[in-house]
C-alpha cells in the first residue's frame, strides 16, 4: 500500500549532512501519499509534522532512521488512532452508516458475530428498505452466526423509522442492537435525512447508548475526506470507522482520509467477504501492513523505551526535586536496575538498603506518580518540607498507606545522594561516568 514509503525509508542511510537526505525523504513520502490518494491538505499536514520531528535530535542509542520511522508511525496513528480497539459494549445501539456497497451489511453481521463471541446477545435491525433483497441478504449471511435479524420484507422506504422502532422493541432484551442502514451511491439530501432520523430515533429510546460507526471501503480514494466529514456532520459525530476491503488492492489512502474527515479512529477492519474476515484495529499491526514493514513492532519498542537525552541532561544538572526524581527513576529503570547502577558508583553500596526501597517496578512507579501528584507544588520542589502530618494528608489524597509515602521519601533521599555523587568530577572520570557520557552526551 504505502510500500514505496518503506523503500524510501530503507534507502535513507546517511549519518552526516542528513538535512538534505531528510528533506529528500520527506518529498518521497509526500509523493507516495499523493499517489495513494491521500487528500492533499492532509499530505501537507502529515509531512510538515514528520519534518518537524525528523529535524529533532534522536534519543540516545536511536539512529536517525529509526527516529524518522517512529515519527512516521506517530503521525499516521495520530490520524488512524493510537489505541488498540477497546470497544466497551454497554447496552448499545450501534448504527452503521456509509455509502451503498461500502460493506455495511457485511460488517453488521461480522460485528454481530464478534460481539456474540464475547458472550453478549445481539440482534440486527435491517433498515435498508431501498433494496428489495436487502433483508434476505442480511438474514442469509447472519444465519451463520448466533445473531438474530429483524426486518420487514416488503415495507416501503418511508416506513424506516417504524421498522427501526419495532426492531429495537423486538430486541429489548438483547445486550446490543446493530442497525444496518441503506446507502446510496452518493450522500444526497434524502440519505442524510434518513440517517439523521435513524440516529435521532435510536437516541430517543431510553437506556441505550447510541454509537455511530462509519463504514468505509479502503479503496474509496480522494473523495473519502469530504464524504466522511459530511457523515460526521449529519450524525453529530462518528465514534469509529470500520474500514472494509482492506484485503484488496486498497491503497490505504482512503483509510487515512476517512479517519481524518470523520475525526474518528479505526475500530475494525474488514479483510475479506467471510464472517471471520474481521479484525480489531491494532495501530502497530495496521501501520506495519500499510507500510509493508514487518519489523515495526520491535523498532517502536526500542525508540519508545530509549532515554531522552535532553531530559537526562537536565536531570543531571539541576537540583533533584520530586518532579525530576520521577523522571530519574524512569530513566534508571530503562538503564537497568537501581542496585546495578549503585554498584557502579564508587563508595556507594546498596547492601544496607531495604529491598522495597530499591524497587522500580512498573506498579511502584504508578503508585509514586499518584503520590507525587497529591503533593503541593511547594512540597514537590522542596520535599524536605514533608513532615508527618503532610505525609498523612498525601497518603489520604493518593489512596496509599503512610508507609508508602515514607518509602518514596527514603528513595528520594537515596537518589539525591546518588545524583550528587554522579555530578562530581571524580565520578564522571569513572566507569559509569564514561558510560553515561557516551550515551547521554554529558
Ligand atoms: N473483499 C472484501 N469484500 C467485502 C468486504 N466487505 C464487504 N465486501 C463485499 O462488498 C460488497 C458490498 O457489501 P455490502 O455489505 O452488501 O455493502 P452495503 O451496501 O454497504 O451493505 C459485497 O459483495 C461484499 O461481499 C471486505 O472486507 N473484503
Ligand atoms: Mg447493505
Short mmCIF file of C-alpha atoms and ligand atoms in Angstrom, two decimals:
data_model
loop_
_atom_site.label_atom_id
_atom_site.label_comp_id
_atom_site.label_asym_id
_atom_site.label_seq_id
_atom_site.Cartn_x
_atom_site.Cartn_y
_atom_site.Cartn_z
CA UNK A 1 0.00 0.00 0.00
CA UNK A 2 2.42 2.64 1.20
CA UNK A 3 5.24 0.23 0.48
CA UNK A 4 7.08 2.84 -1.60
CA UNK A 5 7.48 4.83 1.60
CA UNK A 6 9.16 1.80 3.05
CA UNK A 7 11.56 1.71 0.10
CA UNK A 8 12.38 5.36 0.63
CA UNK A 9 12.95 4.77 4.33
CA UNK A 10 15.19 1.79 3.70
CA UNK A 11 17.33 3.81 1.28
CA UNK A 12 17.70 6.56 3.83
CA UNK A 13 21.02 5.83 5.42
CA UNK A 14 23.07 8.96 5.74
CA UNK A 15 24.63 9.84 9.05
CA UNK A 16 26.13 13.20 8.23
CA UNK A 17 24.76 16.01 6.16
CA UNK A 18 21.43 14.40 6.78
CA UNK A 19 19.35 17.54 6.47
CA UNK A 20 19.34 17.22 2.71
CA UNK A 21 18.70 13.49 2.88
CA UNK A 22 15.83 14.05 5.33
CA UNK A 23 14.32 16.64 3.02
CA UNK A 24 14.55 14.23 0.07
CA UNK A 25 12.90 11.55 2.17
CA UNK A 26 10.03 13.87 3.15
CA UNK A 27 9.49 14.67 -0.55
CA UNK A 28 9.39 10.96 -1.32
CA UNK A 29 6.85 10.38 1.45
CA UNK A 30 4.71 13.21 0.10
CA UNK A 31 4.83 11.79 -3.43
CA UNK A 32 3.75 8.39 -2.21
CA UNK A 33 0.93 9.66 -0.05
CA UNK A 34 -0.41 11.60 -3.02
CA UNK A 35 -0.10 8.51 -5.20
CA UNK A 36 -2.04 6.57 -2.56
CA UNK A 37 -4.89 9.06 -2.97
CA UNK A 38 -4.43 10.81 0.34
CA UNK A 39 -6.12 14.19 0.40
CA UNK A 40 -3.59 16.89 -0.47
CA UNK A 41 -4.15 19.08 2.60
CA UNK A 42 -3.63 16.00 4.75
CA UNK A 43 -0.42 15.17 2.86
CA UNK A 44 0.98 18.58 3.74
CA UNK A 45 -0.12 18.38 7.33
CA UNK A 46 1.45 14.93 7.73
CA UNK A 47 4.71 15.82 6.04
CA UNK A 48 5.04 19.09 7.94
CA UNK A 49 4.76 17.25 11.25
CA UNK A 50 7.11 14.47 10.16
CA UNK A 51 9.69 17.03 9.05
CA UNK A 52 9.46 18.88 12.36
CA UNK A 53 10.01 15.69 14.31
CA UNK A 54 12.70 14.40 11.95
CA UNK A 55 14.83 17.50 12.46
CA UNK A 56 14.98 16.88 16.22
CA UNK A 57 17.89 15.05 17.77
CA UNK A 58 17.15 11.30 18.11
CA UNK A 59 17.04 9.79 21.59
CA UNK A 60 20.14 8.13 22.98
CA UNK A 61 21.05 4.95 21.10
CA UNK A 62 18.49 5.56 18.35
CA UNK A 63 19.62 6.08 14.78
CA UNK A 64 18.30 8.92 12.69
CA UNK A 65 16.49 6.41 10.53
CA UNK A 66 14.76 4.74 13.46
CA UNK A 67 13.86 8.17 14.74
CA UNK A 68 12.21 9.09 11.45
CA UNK A 69 10.35 5.79 11.12
CA UNK A 70 8.98 6.40 14.60
CA UNK A 71 7.91 9.90 13.55
CA UNK A 72 6.09 8.48 10.50
CA UNK A 73 4.34 5.96 12.74
CA UNK A 74 3.33 8.63 15.25
CA UNK A 75 1.90 10.80 12.51
CA UNK A 76 -0.07 8.04 10.78
CA UNK A 77 -1.55 6.78 14.03
CA UNK A 78 -2.42 10.30 15.13
CA UNK A 79 -5.00 10.14 12.34
CA UNK A 80 -5.84 6.43 12.34
CA UNK A 81 -5.92 6.02 16.12
CA UNK A 82 -3.27 5.29 18.70
CA UNK A 83 -5.26 2.81 20.71
CA UNK A 84 -5.92 -0.82 20.18
CA UNK A 85 -9.62 -1.46 19.72
CA UNK A 86 -11.23 -1.34 23.16
CA UNK A 87 -14.92 -1.05 22.47
CA UNK A 88 -16.95 -1.35 25.62
CA UNK A 89 -20.23 -2.78 24.57
CA UNK A 90 -22.63 -1.46 27.12
CA UNK A 91 -26.30 -1.62 26.24
CA UNK A 92 -25.51 -0.04 22.94
CA UNK A 93 -27.36 0.56 19.75
CA UNK A 94 -24.72 0.58 17.04
CA UNK A 95 -25.75 2.36 13.86
CA UNK A 96 -23.68 1.55 10.79
CA UNK A 97 -23.62 4.35 8.26
CA UNK A 98 -21.95 4.51 4.88
CA UNK A 99 -22.37 4.58 1.15
CA UNK A 100 -24.01 1.88 -0.93
CA UNK A 101 -21.63 -1.03 -1.40
CA UNK A 102 -19.20 0.13 1.29
CA UNK A 103 -19.79 -3.10 3.18
CA UNK A 104 -22.32 -2.12 5.86
CA UNK A 105 -24.43 -5.25 5.69
CA UNK A 106 -21.37 -7.48 5.66
CA UNK A 107 -19.86 -5.52 8.57
CA UNK A 108 -23.06 -5.64 10.61
CA UNK A 109 -23.02 -9.45 10.53
CA UNK A 110 -19.27 -9.67 11.14
CA UNK A 111 -19.62 -7.28 14.08
CA UNK A 112 -22.60 -9.23 15.44
CA UNK A 113 -20.52 -12.39 15.27
CA UNK A 114 -17.63 -10.66 17.02
CA UNK A 115 -19.94 -9.41 19.78
CA UNK A 116 -21.66 -12.74 20.33
CA UNK A 117 -18.25 -14.33 20.77
CA UNK A 118 -17.90 -12.08 23.80
CA UNK A 119 -20.95 -13.80 25.25
CA UNK A 120 -23.24 -10.88 24.63
CA UNK A 121 -26.59 -11.28 22.93
CA UNK A 122 -27.07 -9.31 19.75
CA UNK A 123 -29.80 -8.52 17.24
CA UNK A 124 -29.53 -6.79 13.86
CA UNK A 125 -32.28 -4.49 12.60
CA UNK A 126 -32.48 -4.12 8.83
CA UNK A 127 -33.48 -0.57 7.97
CA UNK A 128 -32.48 -0.87 4.33
CA UNK A 129 -35.88 -0.68 2.71
CA UNK A 130 -34.41 0.57 -0.52
CA UNK A 131 -33.01 -2.59 -1.98
CA UNK A 132 -35.67 -5.32 -2.27
CA UNK A 133 -33.27 -8.12 -1.38
CA UNK A 134 -31.54 -6.33 1.50
CA UNK A 135 -33.39 -8.13 4.28
CA UNK A 136 -32.84 -11.52 2.69
CA UNK A 137 -29.15 -10.85 2.12
CA UNK A 138 -28.78 -9.90 5.75
CA UNK A 139 -30.77 -12.87 7.09
CA UNK A 140 -28.88 -15.31 4.96
CA UNK A 141 -25.47 -14.04 5.98
CA UNK A 142 -26.48 -13.78 9.64
CA UNK A 143 -27.78 -17.36 9.70
CA UNK A 144 -24.14 -18.40 10.02
CA UNK A 145 -23.97 -16.62 13.37
CA UNK A 146 -25.86 -16.53 16.67
CA UNK A 147 -27.27 -13.11 15.84
CA UNK A 148 -30.97 -12.68 15.14
CA UNK A 149 -32.25 -10.40 12.41
CA UNK A 150 -35.35 -8.20 12.46
CA UNK A 151 -36.80 -6.66 9.31
CA UNK A 152 -39.86 -6.31 7.15
CA UNK A 153 -39.63 -7.73 3.71
CA UNK A 154 -41.97 -5.52 1.77
CA UNK A 155 -42.02 -2.31 3.79
CA UNK A 156 -41.81 0.96 1.87
CA UNK A 157 -38.83 3.22 2.38
CA UNK A 158 -40.88 5.87 4.19
CA UNK A 159 -41.52 3.32 6.95
CA UNK A 160 -37.88 3.20 8.02
CA UNK A 161 -38.47 4.67 11.49
CA UNK A 162 -41.43 2.37 12.16
CA UNK A 163 -39.32 -0.65 11.31
CA UNK A 164 -36.46 0.68 13.42
CA UNK A 165 -38.67 1.23 16.47
CA UNK A 166 -40.28 -2.18 16.13
CA UNK A 167 -36.86 -3.73 15.79
CA UNK A 168 -35.50 -2.01 18.89
CA UNK A 169 -38.56 -3.10 20.87
CA UNK A 170 -38.26 -6.63 19.49
CA UNK A 171 -34.66 -6.80 20.72
CA UNK A 172 -35.31 -5.02 24.03
CA UNK A 173 -33.68 -7.86 25.95
CA UNK A 174 -30.55 -8.04 23.82
CA UNK A 175 -27.28 -6.59 25.08
CA UNK A 176 -26.50 -4.96 21.75
CA UNK A 177 -28.59 -3.94 18.77
CA UNK A 178 -26.90 -3.29 15.44
CA UNK A 179 -28.74 -1.13 12.91
CA UNK A 180 -27.85 -1.83 9.28
CA UNK A 181 -28.85 1.16 7.17
CA UNK A 182 -29.45 1.76 3.49
CA UNK A 183 -26.94 3.58 1.34
CA UNK A 184 -26.92 5.39 -1.93
CA UNK A 185 -24.17 5.87 -4.41
CA UNK A 186 -23.77 9.41 -3.14
CA UNK A 187 -24.56 11.05 0.16
CA UNK A 188 -27.58 13.03 -1.02
CA UNK A 189 -30.12 15.01 0.97
CA UNK A 190 -32.57 12.16 1.23
CA UNK A 191 -30.00 9.80 2.64
CA UNK A 192 -28.82 12.48 5.07
CA UNK A 193 -32.36 12.98 6.30
CA UNK A 194 -32.92 9.27 6.69
CA UNK A 195 -29.67 8.69 8.56
CA UNK A 196 -30.32 11.58 10.89
CA UNK A 197 -33.81 10.34 11.68
CA UNK A 198 -32.47 6.83 12.38
CA UNK A 199 -29.88 8.19 14.81
CA UNK A 200 -32.39 10.52 16.48
CA UNK A 201 -34.99 7.78 16.83
CA UNK A 202 -32.38 5.42 18.29
CA UNK A 203 -31.34 8.07 20.79
CA UNK A 204 -34.96 8.64 21.76
CA UNK A 205 -35.07 5.09 23.10
CA UNK A 206 -34.29 5.16 26.80
CA UNK A 207 -31.44 3.28 28.49
CA UNK A 208 -29.35 2.66 25.40
CA UNK A 209 -26.19 4.39 24.28
CA UNK A 210 -26.10 5.15 20.61
CA UNK A 211 -22.82 4.56 18.82
CA UNK A 212 -22.32 5.51 15.19
CA UNK A 213 -19.71 3.70 13.13
CA UNK A 214 -18.89 4.89 9.64
CA UNK A 215 -18.28 2.03 7.23
CA UNK A 216 -15.76 2.98 4.56
CA UNK A 217 -14.24 0.94 1.83
CA UNK A 218 -10.46 1.19 1.88
CA UNK A 219 -10.36 1.80 -1.85
CA UNK A 220 -12.60 4.84 -1.73
CA UNK A 221 -9.90 7.25 -2.86
CA UNK A 222 -9.79 11.02 -2.80
CA UNK A 223 -13.46 11.59 -2.05
CA UNK A 224 -13.08 9.97 1.37
CA UNK A 225 -12.25 13.02 3.43
CA UNK A 226 -15.20 15.18 2.41
CA UNK A 227 -17.57 12.28 2.42
CA UNK A 228 -16.58 11.18 5.90
CA UNK A 229 -16.80 14.81 7.02
CA UNK A 230 -20.37 15.04 5.70
CA UNK A 231 -21.35 11.83 7.50
CA UNK A 232 -19.83 13.22 10.68
CA UNK A 233 -21.81 16.45 10.43
CA UNK A 234 -25.11 14.74 9.77
CA UNK A 235 -24.58 12.16 12.52
CA UNK A 236 -23.46 14.68 15.10
CA UNK A 237 -20.14 12.88 15.46
CA UNK A 238 -18.73 9.50 14.44
CA UNK A 239 -17.49 7.13 17.14
CA UNK A 240 -15.33 4.95 14.97
CA UNK A 241 -14.53 3.90 11.43
CA UNK A 242 -14.88 0.36 10.13
CA UNK A 243 -12.55 0.01 7.16
CA UNK A 244 -13.63 -2.64 4.74
CA UNK A 245 -11.96 -4.37 1.78
CA UNK A 246 -8.53 -3.88 3.24
CA UNK A 247 -7.68 -7.25 1.68
CA UNK A 248 -7.98 -5.89 -1.82
CA UNK A 249 -5.60 -3.52 -3.50
CA UNK A 250 -6.77 -0.73 -1.22
CA UNK A 251 -4.19 1.98 -1.19
CA UNK A 252 -4.53 2.91 2.44
CA UNK A 253 -5.01 6.50 1.45
CA UNK A 254 -8.76 6.01 1.80
CA UNK A 255 -8.20 4.79 5.34
CA UNK A 256 -6.28 7.90 6.31
CA UNK A 257 -8.64 10.30 4.59
CA UNK A 258 -11.74 8.64 6.06
CA UNK A 259 -10.48 8.90 9.62
CA UNK A 260 -9.29 12.43 9.03
CA UNK A 261 -12.69 13.50 7.71
CA UNK A 262 -14.70 11.61 10.30
CA UNK A 263 -12.40 12.75 13.11
CA UNK A 264 -12.62 9.23 14.44
CA UNK A 265 -10.21 6.33 14.85
CA UNK A 266 -10.37 2.99 13.09
CA UNK A 267 -12.18 0.44 15.22
CA UNK A 268 -12.42 -2.63 12.98
CA UNK A 269 -11.04 -3.80 9.67
CA UNK A 270 -12.73 -5.99 7.09
CA UNK A 271 -10.27 -8.18 5.26
CA UNK A 272 -12.49 -10.41 3.14
CA UNK A 273 -16.04 -11.49 2.38
CA UNK A 274 -16.35 -14.18 5.04
CA UNK A 275 -17.73 -13.75 8.56
CA UNK A 276 -14.35 -14.13 10.24
CA UNK A 277 -12.51 -11.79 7.89
CA UNK A 278 -12.80 -9.13 10.53
CA UNK A 279 -10.10 -7.76 12.83
CA UNK A 280 -9.85 -5.43 15.76
CA UNK A 281 -7.78 -2.38 14.95
CA UNK A 282 -4.25 -2.53 16.27
CA UNK A 283 -2.12 0.56 15.47
CA UNK A 284 1.22 -1.22 15.18
CA UNK A 285 -0.09 -4.10 13.13
CA UNK A 286 -2.12 -1.87 10.88
CA UNK A 287 0.70 0.59 10.23
CA UNK A 288 3.17 -2.25 9.62
CA UNK A 289 0.87 -3.59 6.98
CA UNK A 290 0.24 -0.20 5.45
CA UNK A 291 3.95 0.46 5.11
CA UNK A 292 4.85 -3.13 4.34
CA UNK A 293 7.27 -3.21 7.29
CA UNK A 294 7.10 -6.41 9.28
CA UNK A 295 9.65 -5.33 11.86
CA UNK A 296 7.93 -2.17 13.04
CA UNK A 297 6.96 -3.53 16.45
CA UNK A 298 10.50 -4.07 17.71
CA UNK A 299 11.68 -0.76 16.34
CA UNK A 300 8.92 1.21 18.03
CA UNK A 301 9.54 -0.52 21.33
CA UNK A 302 13.19 0.38 21.08
CA UNK A 303 12.53 4.03 20.29
CA UNK A 304 9.83 4.42 22.91
CA UNK A 305 11.97 2.74 25.53
CA UNK A 306 15.04 4.85 24.80
CA UNK A 307 16.27 7.59 27.03
CA UNK A 308 15.55 11.14 26.11
CA UNK A 309 18.90 12.86 26.08
CA UNK A 310 17.65 16.32 26.93
CA UNK A 311 15.63 15.02 29.84
CA UNK A 312 18.66 13.18 31.10
CA UNK A 313 20.96 16.17 30.80
CA UNK A 314 18.57 18.47 32.61
CA UNK A 315 18.20 15.90 35.31
CA UNK A 316 21.90 15.51 35.88
CA UNK A 317 22.49 19.22 36.06
CA UNK A 318 19.77 20.57 38.28
CA UNK A 319 18.90 20.13 41.91
CA UNK A 320 16.84 17.00 42.45
CA UNK A 321 13.23 17.59 43.42
CA UNK A 322 10.14 15.39 43.26
CA UNK A 323 9.47 16.28 39.64
CA UNK A 324 12.95 15.45 38.37
CA UNK A 325 13.08 12.48 40.71
CA UNK A 326 10.23 10.75 38.96
CA UNK A 327 11.87 11.17 35.55
CA UNK A 328 15.14 9.96 37.01
CA UNK A 329 13.52 6.80 38.33
CA UNK A 330 12.01 6.09 34.94
CA UNK A 331 15.36 6.52 33.24
CA UNK A 332 17.11 4.35 35.79
CA UNK A 333 14.60 1.66 35.00
CA UNK A 334 15.44 1.93 31.31
CA UNK A 335 19.17 1.59 32.01
CA UNK A 336 18.75 -1.41 34.27
CA UNK A 337 18.08 -1.81 37.94
CA UNK A 338 18.78 0.68 40.66
CA UNK A 339 21.05 -1.73 42.51
CA UNK A 340 23.09 -2.31 39.36
CA UNK A 341 23.62 1.40 38.92
CA UNK A 342 24.56 1.85 42.54
CA UNK A 343 27.10 -0.90 42.41
CA UNK A 344 28.90 1.06 39.72
CA UNK A 345 29.20 4.21 41.78
CA UNK A 346 32.41 4.21 43.82
CA UNK A 347 31.80 4.44 47.53
CA UNK A 348 28.16 3.55 47.19
CA UNK A 349 26.63 0.31 48.33
CA UNK A 350 23.11 -0.98 48.26
CA UNK A 351 23.87 -3.64 50.88
CA UNK A 352 22.09 -1.94 53.77
CA UNK A 353 19.11 -0.64 51.86
CA UNK A 354 15.80 -2.48 52.21
CA UNK A 355 14.67 -4.30 49.10
CA UNK A 356 11.40 -2.40 48.69
CA UNK A 357 13.29 0.88 48.52
CA UNK A 358 15.28 -0.48 45.57
CA UNK A 359 12.16 -1.43 43.69
CA UNK A 360 11.49 0.49 40.46
CA UNK A 361 8.83 -1.81 39.02
CA UNK A 362 6.01 -0.53 36.84
CA UNK A 363 3.49 -0.83 39.71
CA UNK A 364 5.78 1.07 42.01
CA UNK A 365 6.23 3.88 39.50
CA UNK A 366 2.49 4.13 39.04
CA UNK A 367 1.97 4.37 42.78
CA UNK A 368 4.68 7.02 43.06
CA UNK A 369 3.07 9.01 40.31
CA UNK A 370 -0.18 9.14 42.29
CA UNK A 371 1.64 10.09 45.49
CA UNK A 372 3.63 12.84 43.80
CA UNK A 373 0.54 14.29 42.20
CA UNK A 374 -1.05 14.57 45.66
CA UNK A 375 1.78 16.82 46.79
CA UNK A 376 1.56 20.59 46.56
CA UNK A 377 3.89 22.37 44.16
CA UNK A 378 5.88 23.65 47.13
CA UNK A 379 6.30 20.15 48.51
CA UNK A 380 7.39 18.84 45.16
CA UNK A 381 10.10 21.43 44.81
CA UNK A 382 11.23 21.07 48.39
CA UNK A 383 10.43 17.58 49.70
CA UNK A 384 12.21 18.31 52.98
CA UNK A 385 9.05 20.21 53.96
CA UNK A 386 7.10 16.98 54.12
CA UNK A 387 6.58 16.22 57.81
CA UNK A 388 4.39 13.65 59.49
CA UNK A 389 1.09 15.50 59.09
CA UNK A 390 1.85 16.22 55.45
CA UNK A 391 2.65 12.54 54.91
CA UNK A 392 -0.75 11.64 56.29
CA UNK A 393 -2.51 14.14 54.05
CA UNK A 394 -0.61 12.96 50.95
CA UNK A 395 -1.33 9.31 51.73
CA UNK A 396 -5.02 10.02 52.08
CA UNK A 397 -5.10 12.09 48.91
CA UNK A 398 -3.45 9.40 46.81
CA UNK A 399 -5.12 6.42 48.45
CA UNK A 400 -1.95 4.75 49.72
CA UNK A 401 -0.55 3.90 53.15
CA UNK A 402 1.63 6.36 55.03
CA UNK A 403 4.39 3.76 54.86
CA UNK A 404 4.29 4.02 51.06
CA UNK A 405 4.83 7.78 51.20
CA UNK A 406 7.69 7.31 53.65
CA UNK A 407 9.27 4.75 51.36
CA UNK A 408 9.11 7.17 48.45
CA UNK A 409 10.78 9.85 50.55
CA UNK A 410 13.50 7.38 51.51
CA UNK A 411 14.11 6.51 47.89
CA UNK A 412 14.15 10.19 47.01
CA UNK A 413 16.89 10.90 49.56
CA UNK A 414 18.91 7.97 48.32
CA UNK A 415 18.70 9.02 44.69
CA UNK A 416 19.55 12.57 45.67
CA UNK A 417 22.73 11.34 47.31
CA UNK A 418 23.49 9.26 44.27
CA UNK A 419 22.94 12.16 41.88
CA UNK A 420 25.26 14.39 43.91
CA UNK A 421 27.92 11.73 43.64
CA UNK A 422 27.34 11.40 39.91
CA UNK A 423 27.61 15.13 39.39
CA UNK A 424 31.08 15.24 40.91
CA UNK A 425 34.11 15.48 38.63
CA UNK A 426 35.78 12.39 40.03
CA UNK A 427 32.71 10.33 39.25
CA UNK A 428 32.50 11.45 35.65
CA UNK A 429 36.00 10.12 35.11
CA UNK A 430 34.95 6.68 36.38
CA UNK A 431 33.42 3.72 34.60
CA UNK A 432 29.77 4.68 34.91
CA UNK A 433 30.56 8.30 34.16
CA UNK A 434 32.20 7.30 30.90
CA UNK A 435 29.27 5.11 30.04
CA UNK A 436 26.79 7.87 30.77
CA UNK A 437 28.81 10.34 28.82
CA UNK A 438 28.77 8.04 25.83
CA UNK A 439 25.02 7.57 25.92
CA UNK A 440 23.94 10.88 27.32
CA UNK A 441 26.39 13.30 25.76
CA UNK A 442 27.46 14.89 29.05
N1 LIG B 1 -13.02 -8.43 -0.32
C1 LIG B 1 -13.89 -7.89 0.53
N2 LIG B 1 -15.16 -7.71 0.16
C2 LIG B 1 -16.03 -7.17 1.03
C3 LIG B 1 -15.62 -6.79 2.34
N3 LIG B 1 -16.71 -6.27 2.97
C4 LIG B 1 -17.73 -6.33 2.10
N4 LIG B 1 -17.34 -6.88 0.93
C5 LIG B 1 -18.14 -7.09 -0.29
O1 LIG B 1 -18.58 -5.84 -0.77
C6 LIG B 1 -19.87 -5.97 -1.37
C7 LIG B 1 -20.83 -4.96 -0.75
O2 LIG B 1 -21.04 -5.27 0.60
P1 LIG B 1 -22.38 -4.96 1.40
O3 LIG B 1 -22.16 -5.39 2.79
O4 LIG B 1 -23.56 -5.52 0.71
O5 LIG B 1 -22.40 -3.38 1.32
P2 LIG B 1 -23.55 -2.35 1.76
O6 LIG B 1 -24.23 -1.91 0.52
O7 LIG B 1 -22.81 -1.20 2.38
O8 LIG B 1 -24.42 -3.03 2.72
C8 LIG B 1 -20.28 -7.40 -1.14
O9 LIG B 1 -20.03 -8.12 -2.31
C9 LIG B 1 -19.37 -7.88 -0.03
O10 LIG B 1 -19.13 -9.27 -0.09
C10 LIG B 1 -14.24 -6.98 2.71
O11 LIG B 1 -13.78 -6.66 3.80
N5 LIG B 1 -13.43 -7.54 1.76
MG1 LIG B 2 -26.48 -3.26 2.73
#
